Coordinates of C-alpha atoms in Angstrom, one line a residue:
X1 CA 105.4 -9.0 -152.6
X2 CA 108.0 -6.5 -151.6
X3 CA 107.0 -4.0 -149.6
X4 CA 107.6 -0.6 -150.5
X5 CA 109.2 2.4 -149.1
X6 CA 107.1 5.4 -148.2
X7 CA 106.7 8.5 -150.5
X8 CA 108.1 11.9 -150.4
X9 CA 108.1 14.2 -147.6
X10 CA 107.0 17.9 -147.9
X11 CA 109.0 20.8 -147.0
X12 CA 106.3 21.4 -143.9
X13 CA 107.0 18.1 -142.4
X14 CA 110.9 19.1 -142.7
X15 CA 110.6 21.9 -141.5
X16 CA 109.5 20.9 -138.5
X17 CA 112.4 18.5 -138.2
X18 CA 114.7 21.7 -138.6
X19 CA 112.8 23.4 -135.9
X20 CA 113.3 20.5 -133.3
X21 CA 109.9 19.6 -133.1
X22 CA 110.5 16.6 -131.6
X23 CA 106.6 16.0 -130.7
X24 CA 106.2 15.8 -134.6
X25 CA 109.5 13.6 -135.2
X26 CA 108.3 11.3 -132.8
X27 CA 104.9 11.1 -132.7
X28 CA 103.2 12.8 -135.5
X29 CA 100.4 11.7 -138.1
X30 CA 102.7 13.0 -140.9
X31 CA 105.8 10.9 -142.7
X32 CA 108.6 11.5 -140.1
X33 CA 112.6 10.6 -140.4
X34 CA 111.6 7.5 -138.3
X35 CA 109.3 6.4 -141.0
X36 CA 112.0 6.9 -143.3
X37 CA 114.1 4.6 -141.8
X38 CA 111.7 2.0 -141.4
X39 CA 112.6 1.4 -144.8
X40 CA 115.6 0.4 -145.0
X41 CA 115.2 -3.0 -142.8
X42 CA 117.4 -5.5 -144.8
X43 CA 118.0 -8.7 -144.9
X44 CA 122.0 -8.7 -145.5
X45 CA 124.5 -7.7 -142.9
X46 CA 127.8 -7.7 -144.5
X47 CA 130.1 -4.6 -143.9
X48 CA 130.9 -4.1 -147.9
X49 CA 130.6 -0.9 -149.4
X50 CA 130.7 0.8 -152.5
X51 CA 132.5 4.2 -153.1
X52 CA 130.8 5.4 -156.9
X53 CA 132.9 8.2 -158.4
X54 CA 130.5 9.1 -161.2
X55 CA 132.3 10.7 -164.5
X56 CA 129.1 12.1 -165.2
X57 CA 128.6 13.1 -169.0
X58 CA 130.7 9.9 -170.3
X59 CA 134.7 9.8 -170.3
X60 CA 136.5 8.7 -173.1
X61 CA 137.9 5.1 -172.9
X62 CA 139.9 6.2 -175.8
X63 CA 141.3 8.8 -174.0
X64 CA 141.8 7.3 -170.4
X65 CA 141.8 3.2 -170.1
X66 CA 141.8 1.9 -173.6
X67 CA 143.7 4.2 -175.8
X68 CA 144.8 3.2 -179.2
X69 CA 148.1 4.3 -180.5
X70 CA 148.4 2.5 -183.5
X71 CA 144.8 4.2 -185.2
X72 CA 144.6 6.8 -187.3
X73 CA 144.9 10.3 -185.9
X74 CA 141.5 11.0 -185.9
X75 CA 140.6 8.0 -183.6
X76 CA 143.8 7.9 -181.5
X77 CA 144.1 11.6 -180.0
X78 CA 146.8 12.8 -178.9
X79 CA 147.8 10.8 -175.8
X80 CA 150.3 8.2 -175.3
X81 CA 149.9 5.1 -173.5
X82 CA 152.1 4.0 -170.6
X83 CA 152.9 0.7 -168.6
X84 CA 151.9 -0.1 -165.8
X85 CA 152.9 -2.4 -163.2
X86 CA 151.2 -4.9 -164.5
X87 CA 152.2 -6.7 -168.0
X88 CA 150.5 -5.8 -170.6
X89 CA 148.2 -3.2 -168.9
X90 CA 148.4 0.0 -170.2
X91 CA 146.7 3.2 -169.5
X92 CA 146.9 7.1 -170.4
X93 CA 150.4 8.8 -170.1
X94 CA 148.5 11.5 -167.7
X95 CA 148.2 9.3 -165.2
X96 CA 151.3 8.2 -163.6
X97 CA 150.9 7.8 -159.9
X98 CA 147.9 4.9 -161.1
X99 CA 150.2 3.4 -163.2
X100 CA 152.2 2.3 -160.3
X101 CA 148.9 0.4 -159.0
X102 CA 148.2 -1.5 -161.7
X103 CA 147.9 -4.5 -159.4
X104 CA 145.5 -3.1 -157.6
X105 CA 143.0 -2.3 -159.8
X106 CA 140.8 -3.9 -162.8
X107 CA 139.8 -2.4 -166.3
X108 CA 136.4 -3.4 -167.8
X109 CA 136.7 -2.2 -171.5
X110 CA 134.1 -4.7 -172.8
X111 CA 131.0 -3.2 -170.7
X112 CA 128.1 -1.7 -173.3
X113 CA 124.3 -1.0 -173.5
X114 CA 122.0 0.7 -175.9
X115 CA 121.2 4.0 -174.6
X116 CA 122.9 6.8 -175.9
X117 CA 121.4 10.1 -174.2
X118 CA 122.8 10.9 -170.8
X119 CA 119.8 11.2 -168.4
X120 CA 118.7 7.4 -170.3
X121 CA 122.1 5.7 -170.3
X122 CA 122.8 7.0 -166.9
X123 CA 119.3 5.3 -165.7
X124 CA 120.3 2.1 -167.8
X125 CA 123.5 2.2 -166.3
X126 CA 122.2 2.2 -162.8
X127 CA 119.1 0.7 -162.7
X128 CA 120.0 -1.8 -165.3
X129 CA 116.4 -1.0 -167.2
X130 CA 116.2 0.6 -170.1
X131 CA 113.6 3.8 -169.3
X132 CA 110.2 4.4 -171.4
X133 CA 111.8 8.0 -171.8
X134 CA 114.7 9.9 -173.2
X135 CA 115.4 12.9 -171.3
X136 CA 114.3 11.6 -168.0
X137 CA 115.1 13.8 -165.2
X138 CA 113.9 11.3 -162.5
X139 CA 114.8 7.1 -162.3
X140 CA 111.7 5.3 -163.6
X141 CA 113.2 2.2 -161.9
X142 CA 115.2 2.3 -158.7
X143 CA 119.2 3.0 -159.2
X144 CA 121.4 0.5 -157.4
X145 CA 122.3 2.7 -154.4
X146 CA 118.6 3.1 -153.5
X147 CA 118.3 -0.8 -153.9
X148 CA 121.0 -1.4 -151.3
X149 CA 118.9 1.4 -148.9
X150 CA 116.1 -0.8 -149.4
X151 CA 117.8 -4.6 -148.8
X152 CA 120.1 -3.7 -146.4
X153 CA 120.6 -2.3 -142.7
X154 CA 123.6 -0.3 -141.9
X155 CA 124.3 -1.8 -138.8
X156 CA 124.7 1.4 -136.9
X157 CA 121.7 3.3 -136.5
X158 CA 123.7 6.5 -136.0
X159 CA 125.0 6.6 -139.6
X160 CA 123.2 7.1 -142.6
X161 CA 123.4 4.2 -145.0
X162 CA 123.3 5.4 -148.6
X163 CA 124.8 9.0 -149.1
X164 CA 125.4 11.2 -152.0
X165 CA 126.2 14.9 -153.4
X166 CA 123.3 15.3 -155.1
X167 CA 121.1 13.2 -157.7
X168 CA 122.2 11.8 -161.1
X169 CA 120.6 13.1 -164.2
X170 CA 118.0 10.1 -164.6
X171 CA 118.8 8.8 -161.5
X172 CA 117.1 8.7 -158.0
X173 CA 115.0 6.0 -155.5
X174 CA 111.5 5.8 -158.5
X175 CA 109.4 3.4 -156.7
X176 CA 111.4 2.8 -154.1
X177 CA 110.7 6.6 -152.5
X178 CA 112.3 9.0 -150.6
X179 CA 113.4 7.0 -148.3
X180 CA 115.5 5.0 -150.5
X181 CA 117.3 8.3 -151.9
X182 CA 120.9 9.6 -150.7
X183 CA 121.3 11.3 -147.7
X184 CA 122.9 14.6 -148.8
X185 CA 125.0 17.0 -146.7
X186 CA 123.6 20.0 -149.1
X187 CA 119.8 20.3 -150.3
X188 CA 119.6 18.9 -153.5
X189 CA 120.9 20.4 -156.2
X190 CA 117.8 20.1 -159.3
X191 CA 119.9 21.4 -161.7
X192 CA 121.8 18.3 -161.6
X193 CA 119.0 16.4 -162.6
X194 CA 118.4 18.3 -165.8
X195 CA 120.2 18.4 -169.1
X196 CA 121.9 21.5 -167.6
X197 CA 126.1 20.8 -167.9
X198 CA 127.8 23.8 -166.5
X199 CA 126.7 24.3 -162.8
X200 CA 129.3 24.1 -160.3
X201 CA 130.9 20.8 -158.6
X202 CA 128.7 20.1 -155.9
X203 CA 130.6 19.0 -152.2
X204 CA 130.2 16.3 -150.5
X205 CA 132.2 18.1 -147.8
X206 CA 131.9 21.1 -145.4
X207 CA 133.1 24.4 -146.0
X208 CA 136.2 25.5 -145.3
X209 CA 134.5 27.6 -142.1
X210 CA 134.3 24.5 -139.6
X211 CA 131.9 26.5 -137.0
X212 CA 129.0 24.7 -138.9
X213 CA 126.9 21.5 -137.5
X214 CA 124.5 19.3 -138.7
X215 CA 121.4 19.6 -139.8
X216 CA 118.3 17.9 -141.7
X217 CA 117.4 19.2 -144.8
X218 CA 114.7 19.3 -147.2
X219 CA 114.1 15.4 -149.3
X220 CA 116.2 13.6 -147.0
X221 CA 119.7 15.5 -147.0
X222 CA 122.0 15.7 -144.2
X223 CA 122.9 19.5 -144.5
X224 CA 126.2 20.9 -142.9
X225 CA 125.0 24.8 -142.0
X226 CA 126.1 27.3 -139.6
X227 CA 123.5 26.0 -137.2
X228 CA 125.7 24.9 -134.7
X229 CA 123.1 25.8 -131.8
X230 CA 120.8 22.7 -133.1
X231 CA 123.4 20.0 -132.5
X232 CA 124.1 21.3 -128.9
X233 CA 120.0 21.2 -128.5
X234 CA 119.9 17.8 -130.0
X235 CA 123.0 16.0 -128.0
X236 CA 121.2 17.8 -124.8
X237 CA 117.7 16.0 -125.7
X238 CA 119.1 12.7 -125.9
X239 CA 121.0 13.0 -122.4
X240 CA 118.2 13.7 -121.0
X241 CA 116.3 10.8 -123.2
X242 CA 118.4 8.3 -122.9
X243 CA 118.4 9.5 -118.5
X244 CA 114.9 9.5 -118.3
X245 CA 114.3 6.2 -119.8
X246 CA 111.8 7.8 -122.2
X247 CA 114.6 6.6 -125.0
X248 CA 113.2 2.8 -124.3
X249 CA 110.3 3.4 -125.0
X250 CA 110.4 4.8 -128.6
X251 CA 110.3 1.8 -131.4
X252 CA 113.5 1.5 -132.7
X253 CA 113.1 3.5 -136.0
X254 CA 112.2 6.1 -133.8
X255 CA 115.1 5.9 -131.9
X256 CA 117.4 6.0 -135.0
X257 CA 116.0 9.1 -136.2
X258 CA 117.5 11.1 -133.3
X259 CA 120.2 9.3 -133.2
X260 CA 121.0 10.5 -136.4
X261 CA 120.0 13.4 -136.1
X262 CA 122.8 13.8 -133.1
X263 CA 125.4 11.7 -134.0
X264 CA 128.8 13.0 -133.9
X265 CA 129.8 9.9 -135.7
X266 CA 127.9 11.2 -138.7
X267 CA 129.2 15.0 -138.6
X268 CA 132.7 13.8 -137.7
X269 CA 132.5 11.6 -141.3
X270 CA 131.5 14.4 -143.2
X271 CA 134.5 16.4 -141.9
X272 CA 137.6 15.8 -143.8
X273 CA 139.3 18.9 -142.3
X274 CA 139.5 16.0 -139.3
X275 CA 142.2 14.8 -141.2
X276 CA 145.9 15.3 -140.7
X277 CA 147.2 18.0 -143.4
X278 CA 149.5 15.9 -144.8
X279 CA 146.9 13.5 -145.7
X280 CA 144.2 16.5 -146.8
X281 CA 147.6 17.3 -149.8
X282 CA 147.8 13.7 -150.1
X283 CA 144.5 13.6 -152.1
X284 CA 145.2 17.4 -153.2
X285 CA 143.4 20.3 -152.3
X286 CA 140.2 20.8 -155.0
X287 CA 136.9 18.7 -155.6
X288 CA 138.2 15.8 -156.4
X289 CA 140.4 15.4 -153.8
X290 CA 138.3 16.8 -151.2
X291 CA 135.4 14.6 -152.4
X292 CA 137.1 10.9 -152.7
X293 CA 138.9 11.8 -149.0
X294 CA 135.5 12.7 -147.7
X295 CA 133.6 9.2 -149.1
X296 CA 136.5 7.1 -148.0
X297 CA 135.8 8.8 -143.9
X298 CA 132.2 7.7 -145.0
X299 CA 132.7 4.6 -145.9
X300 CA 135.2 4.4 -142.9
X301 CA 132.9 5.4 -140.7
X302 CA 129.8 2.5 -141.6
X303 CA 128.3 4.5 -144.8
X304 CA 127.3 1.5 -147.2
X305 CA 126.9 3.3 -150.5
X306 CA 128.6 6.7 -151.1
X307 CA 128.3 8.3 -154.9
X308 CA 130.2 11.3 -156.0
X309 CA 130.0 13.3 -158.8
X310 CA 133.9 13.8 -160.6
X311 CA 133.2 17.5 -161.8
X312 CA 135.6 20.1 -162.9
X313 CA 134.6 23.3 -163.7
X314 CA 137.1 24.4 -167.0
X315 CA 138.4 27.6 -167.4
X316 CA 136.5 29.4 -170.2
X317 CA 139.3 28.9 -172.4
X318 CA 139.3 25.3 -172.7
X319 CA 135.6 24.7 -172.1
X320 CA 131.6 25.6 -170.8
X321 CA 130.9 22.3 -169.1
X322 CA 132.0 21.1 -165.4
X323 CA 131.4 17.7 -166.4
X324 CA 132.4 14.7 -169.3
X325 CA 130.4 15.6 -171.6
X326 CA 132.9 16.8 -173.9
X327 CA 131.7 17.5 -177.4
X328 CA 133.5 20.0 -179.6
X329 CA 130.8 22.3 -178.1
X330 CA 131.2 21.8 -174.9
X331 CA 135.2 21.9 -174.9
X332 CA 138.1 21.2 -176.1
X333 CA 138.6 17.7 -175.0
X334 CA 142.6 17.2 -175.0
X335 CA 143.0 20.3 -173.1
X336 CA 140.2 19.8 -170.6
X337 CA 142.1 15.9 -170.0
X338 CA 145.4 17.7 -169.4
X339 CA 143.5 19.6 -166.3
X340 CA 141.4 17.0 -165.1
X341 CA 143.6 13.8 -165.3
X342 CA 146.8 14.9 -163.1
X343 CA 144.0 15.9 -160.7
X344 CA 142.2 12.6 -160.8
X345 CA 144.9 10.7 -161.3
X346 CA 146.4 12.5 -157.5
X347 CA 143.3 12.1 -156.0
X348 CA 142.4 8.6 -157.3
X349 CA 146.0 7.0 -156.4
X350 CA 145.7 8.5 -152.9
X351 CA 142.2 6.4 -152.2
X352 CA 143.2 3.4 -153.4
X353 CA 146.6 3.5 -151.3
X354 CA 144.7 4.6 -148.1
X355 CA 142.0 1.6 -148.7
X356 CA 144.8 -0.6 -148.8
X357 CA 147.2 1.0 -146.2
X358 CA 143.8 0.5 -143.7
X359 CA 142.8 -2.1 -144.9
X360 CA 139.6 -1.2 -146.1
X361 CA 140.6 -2.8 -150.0
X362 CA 138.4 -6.2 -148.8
X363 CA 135.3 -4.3 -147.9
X364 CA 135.2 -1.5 -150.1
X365 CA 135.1 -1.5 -153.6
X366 CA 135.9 1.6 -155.5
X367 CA 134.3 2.7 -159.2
X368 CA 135.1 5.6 -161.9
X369 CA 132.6 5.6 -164.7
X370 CA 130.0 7.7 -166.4
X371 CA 127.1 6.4 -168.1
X372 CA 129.1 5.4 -171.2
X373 CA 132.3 5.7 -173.2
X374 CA 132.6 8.4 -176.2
X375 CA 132.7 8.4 -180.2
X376 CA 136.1 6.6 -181.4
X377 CA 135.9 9.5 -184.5
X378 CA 137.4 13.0 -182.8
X379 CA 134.9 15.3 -184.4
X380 CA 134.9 19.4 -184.7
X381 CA 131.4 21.1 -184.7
X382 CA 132.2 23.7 -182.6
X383 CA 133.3 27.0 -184.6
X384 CA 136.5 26.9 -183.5
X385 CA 137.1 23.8 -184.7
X386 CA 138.2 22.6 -181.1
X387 CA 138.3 18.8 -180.5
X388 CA 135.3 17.0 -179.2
X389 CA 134.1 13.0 -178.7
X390 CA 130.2 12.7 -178.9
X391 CA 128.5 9.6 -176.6
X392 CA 129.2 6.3 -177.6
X393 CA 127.4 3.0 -175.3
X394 CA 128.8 0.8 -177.5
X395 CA 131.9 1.0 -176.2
X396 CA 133.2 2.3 -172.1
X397 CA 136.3 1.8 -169.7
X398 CA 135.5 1.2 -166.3
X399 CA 137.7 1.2 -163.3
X400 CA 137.5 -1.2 -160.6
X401 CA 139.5 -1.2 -156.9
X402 CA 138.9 -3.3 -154.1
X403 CA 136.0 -4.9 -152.7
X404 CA 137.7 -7.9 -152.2
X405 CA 137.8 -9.0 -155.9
X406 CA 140.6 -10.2 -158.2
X407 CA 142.3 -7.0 -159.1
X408 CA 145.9 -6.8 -161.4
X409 CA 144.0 -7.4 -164.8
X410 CA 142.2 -6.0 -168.1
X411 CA 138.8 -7.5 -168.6
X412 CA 137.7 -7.9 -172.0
X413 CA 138.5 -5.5 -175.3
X414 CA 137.4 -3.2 -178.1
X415 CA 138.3 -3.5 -181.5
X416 CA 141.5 -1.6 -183.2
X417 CA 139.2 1.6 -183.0
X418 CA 137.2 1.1 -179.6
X419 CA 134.4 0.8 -181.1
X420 CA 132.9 -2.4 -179.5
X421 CA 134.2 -5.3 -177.7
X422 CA 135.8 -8.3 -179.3
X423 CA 136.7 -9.8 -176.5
X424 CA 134.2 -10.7 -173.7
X425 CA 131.0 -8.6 -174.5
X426 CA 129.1 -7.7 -171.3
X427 CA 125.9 -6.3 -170.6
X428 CA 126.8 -3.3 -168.3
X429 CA 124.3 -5.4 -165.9
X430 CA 126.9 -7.2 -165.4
X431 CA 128.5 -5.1 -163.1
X432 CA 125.6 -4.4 -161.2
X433 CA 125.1 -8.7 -160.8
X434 CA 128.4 -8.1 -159.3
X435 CA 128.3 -5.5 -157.3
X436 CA 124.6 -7.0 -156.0
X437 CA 126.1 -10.7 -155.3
X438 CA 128.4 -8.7 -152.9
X439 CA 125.6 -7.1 -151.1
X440 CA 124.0 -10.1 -150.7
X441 CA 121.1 -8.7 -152.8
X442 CA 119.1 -11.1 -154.8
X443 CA 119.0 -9.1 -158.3
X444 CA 116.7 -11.8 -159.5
X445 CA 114.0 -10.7 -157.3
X446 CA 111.0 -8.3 -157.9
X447 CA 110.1 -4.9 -156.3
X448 CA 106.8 -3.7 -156.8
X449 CA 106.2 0.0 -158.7
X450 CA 104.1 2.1 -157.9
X451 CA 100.9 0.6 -159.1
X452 CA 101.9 -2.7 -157.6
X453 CA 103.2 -4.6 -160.8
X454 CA 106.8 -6.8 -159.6
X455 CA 109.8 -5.5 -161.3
X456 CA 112.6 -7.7 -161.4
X457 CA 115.7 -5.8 -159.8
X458 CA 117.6 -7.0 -163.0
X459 CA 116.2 -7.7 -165.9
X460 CA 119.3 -9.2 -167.0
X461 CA 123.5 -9.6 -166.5
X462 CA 125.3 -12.0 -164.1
X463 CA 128.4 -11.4 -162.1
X464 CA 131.7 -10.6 -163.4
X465 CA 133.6 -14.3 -163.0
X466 CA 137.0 -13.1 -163.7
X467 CA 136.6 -10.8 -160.7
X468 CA 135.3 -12.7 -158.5
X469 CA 137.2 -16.2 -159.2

């Protein structure tokens, strides 16, 4: 039986962290950072990662990576396709600067599943289990970041292993526990675990005022706050640790706690502002730039799994939400596209060029998706009559880059209207199989909940072949 990770912290026992109680860190009767860590001894040591740029609300495949010019005009929106490098691969006219990389990159337009609210297809998505409720706020089964914290050791013990903005809407660690959740360099946002579609973008990177350091924050959050008298305390400690002997002496969980606690290595990979300006326009200068230039210095830097959110907050105008979710309600979906994809299309481009001008293409794989595609039929609720898709699992794009795989090629297809696939129908699990095999991670194995019953990390799926072959 697998053993489990241990269960949430309270704010008390954080606090203390905060307060450099050290005694408590290291010694204590209550759940410490050290115990945390203890968790995540693995059994793989590869060096892939996995950047996950999460479209949350669902984009349109019809509308991005599968459009379809040749439907009627209530299917095909207004968007033209466009060539790309590749023959044969097409993808929206508002993306250019991809285009260009078609061979380095792969389109899944066959993945689907069966859940069709977002908190319960984002869970099935992830976890690759179908949840006993609708509007879940919290993973009833373990997402597949928090099963790669729980497999496998980072390597470095001065770097977290499995970071994130905040937590997905049906998403999170379950059974697996706190210590199997993101590190964060905010305090989690709850909103973003809620049905709740119009709060902010939340960073994954600092402030533009630098004078801030690191800090630990409440559930497990790396937290970059104008505390920059606690990392000069911590670096001091572990001088005078690590010249004492004392440091030899802790178990080496223990040991990793502080080390994290004062690594450089980790504030310098949260710190994009490191990077030459040039490179900072390079990705361009809003959240999504910001954000895929931070998780590429994570994943740089030894981070194993890095997820994002892709939000964009619309001007009234065009829309309420700061996410995909783009029903009539919600926005007017063509307009929001022509804000969001030049962005993402800048922003995108730029990472996969830097993972291949470093090297990093082999190791790290790169994803865009949301937890599923959206209704082929452009519908008009709102009462402005504004166009809006509604969620559709049947039918999703998603965007693969790197990791080593076979990239250069469209897998699978949708009928004339995307509705579902034709060609090459896939469990979304699929991708998971995939992404799994490449941790080294035997899906087919169980974890135990929190009663003790073995759950099978997938219940289903197998790797992608054509990517891997």
């Amino acid at each position: 039986m697998a053993q489990r990770c241990p269960g949430p912290m309270d704010r008390r026992a954080w606090l203390k962290l905060g307060g450099l109680s050290f005694g408590a860190l290291c010694a204590g009767t209550q759940p410490h950072l050290a115990q945390l860590l203890a968790a995540e001894e693995t059994r793989g040591r590869s060096d892939f990662s996995v950047i996950l740029f999460w479209a949350n609300g669902g984009p349109s495949h019809l509308d991005t990576f599968d459009l379809k010019p040749d439907a009627p005009a209530e299917i095909r929106g207004p968007f033209r396709p466009i060539r790309t490098n590749v023959p044969g691969m097409e993808i929206c006219e508002l993306l250019p600067r991809l285009a260009r990389l078609g061979d380095k990159f792969t389109l899944l337009r066959s993945l689907h599943h069966e859940r069709a609210e977002h908190s319960g297809g984002t869970h099935r998505f992830l976890s690759g289990h179908s949840s006993i409720a609708a509007n879940l706020p919290n993973a009833e089964n373990p997402e597949i970041g928090s099963v790669v914290a729980r497999h496998l050791d980072g390597g470095r013990h001065d770097i977290p292993l499995f970071v994130g903005d905040t937590q997905f809407y049906g998403g999170g660690p379950a059974y697996l526990g706190k210590a199997c959740a993101p590190f964060m360099p905010y305090a989690n946002n709850p909103i973003s675990a809620s049905g709740n579609n119009t709060y902010d973008p939340i960073p994954l990177y600092p402030p533009e005022d630098r004078s801030r350091g690191l800090n630990l924050e409440v559930d497990s959050t790396l937290r970059l706050e104008r505390r920059v008298g606690i990392v000069n305390e911590l670096d001091a400690f572990r001088r005078g640790a690590e010249r004492s002997g004392a440091m030899d002496g802790w178990e080496r969980n223990r040991r990793r706690a502080v080390e994290i606690l004062s690594s450089g290595r980790t504030r310098n990979a949260f710190d994009f502002y490191r990077e030459p300006e040039a490179v900072r326009r390079r990705y361009g200068d809003n959240h999504l730039g910001k954000s895929l230039l931070t998780c590429r210095r994570l994943v740089e830097a030894g981070v194993r799994f890095v997820q994002c959110q892709a939000s964009w907050r619309l001007p009234e105008s065009i829309g309420r939400t700061s996410n995909w979710d783009d029903h009539s309600v919600n926005s007017d979906i063509f307009e929001a596209y022509r804000i969001k994809l030049p962005a993402l299309d800048q922003a995108m481009s730029a990472l996969i060029e830097d993972l291949y001008e470093r090297g990093l293409n082999q190791r790290v794989l790169f994803l865009f998706c949301g937890e599923f595609g959206r209704t082929p039929r452009i519908e008009h609720q709102d009462a402005s009559r504004r166009p809006g898709r509604d969620h559709w699992p049947r039918a999703m794009s998603v965007f693969v880059s790197g990791g080593g795989l076979r990239m250069g090629q469209v897998i699978g297809a949708t009928n004339s209207a995307g509705q579902h696939p034709v060609h090459r129908a896939m469990d979304s699990n699929c991708l998971l199989a995939t992404i799994y095999r490449l941790f080294g991670v035997d899906y087919n194995q169980t974890l135990s909940d929190f009663v003790g019953r073995p759950i099978t990390i997938l219940p289903r799926g197998e790797p992608i072949r054509e990517l891997l072959g």
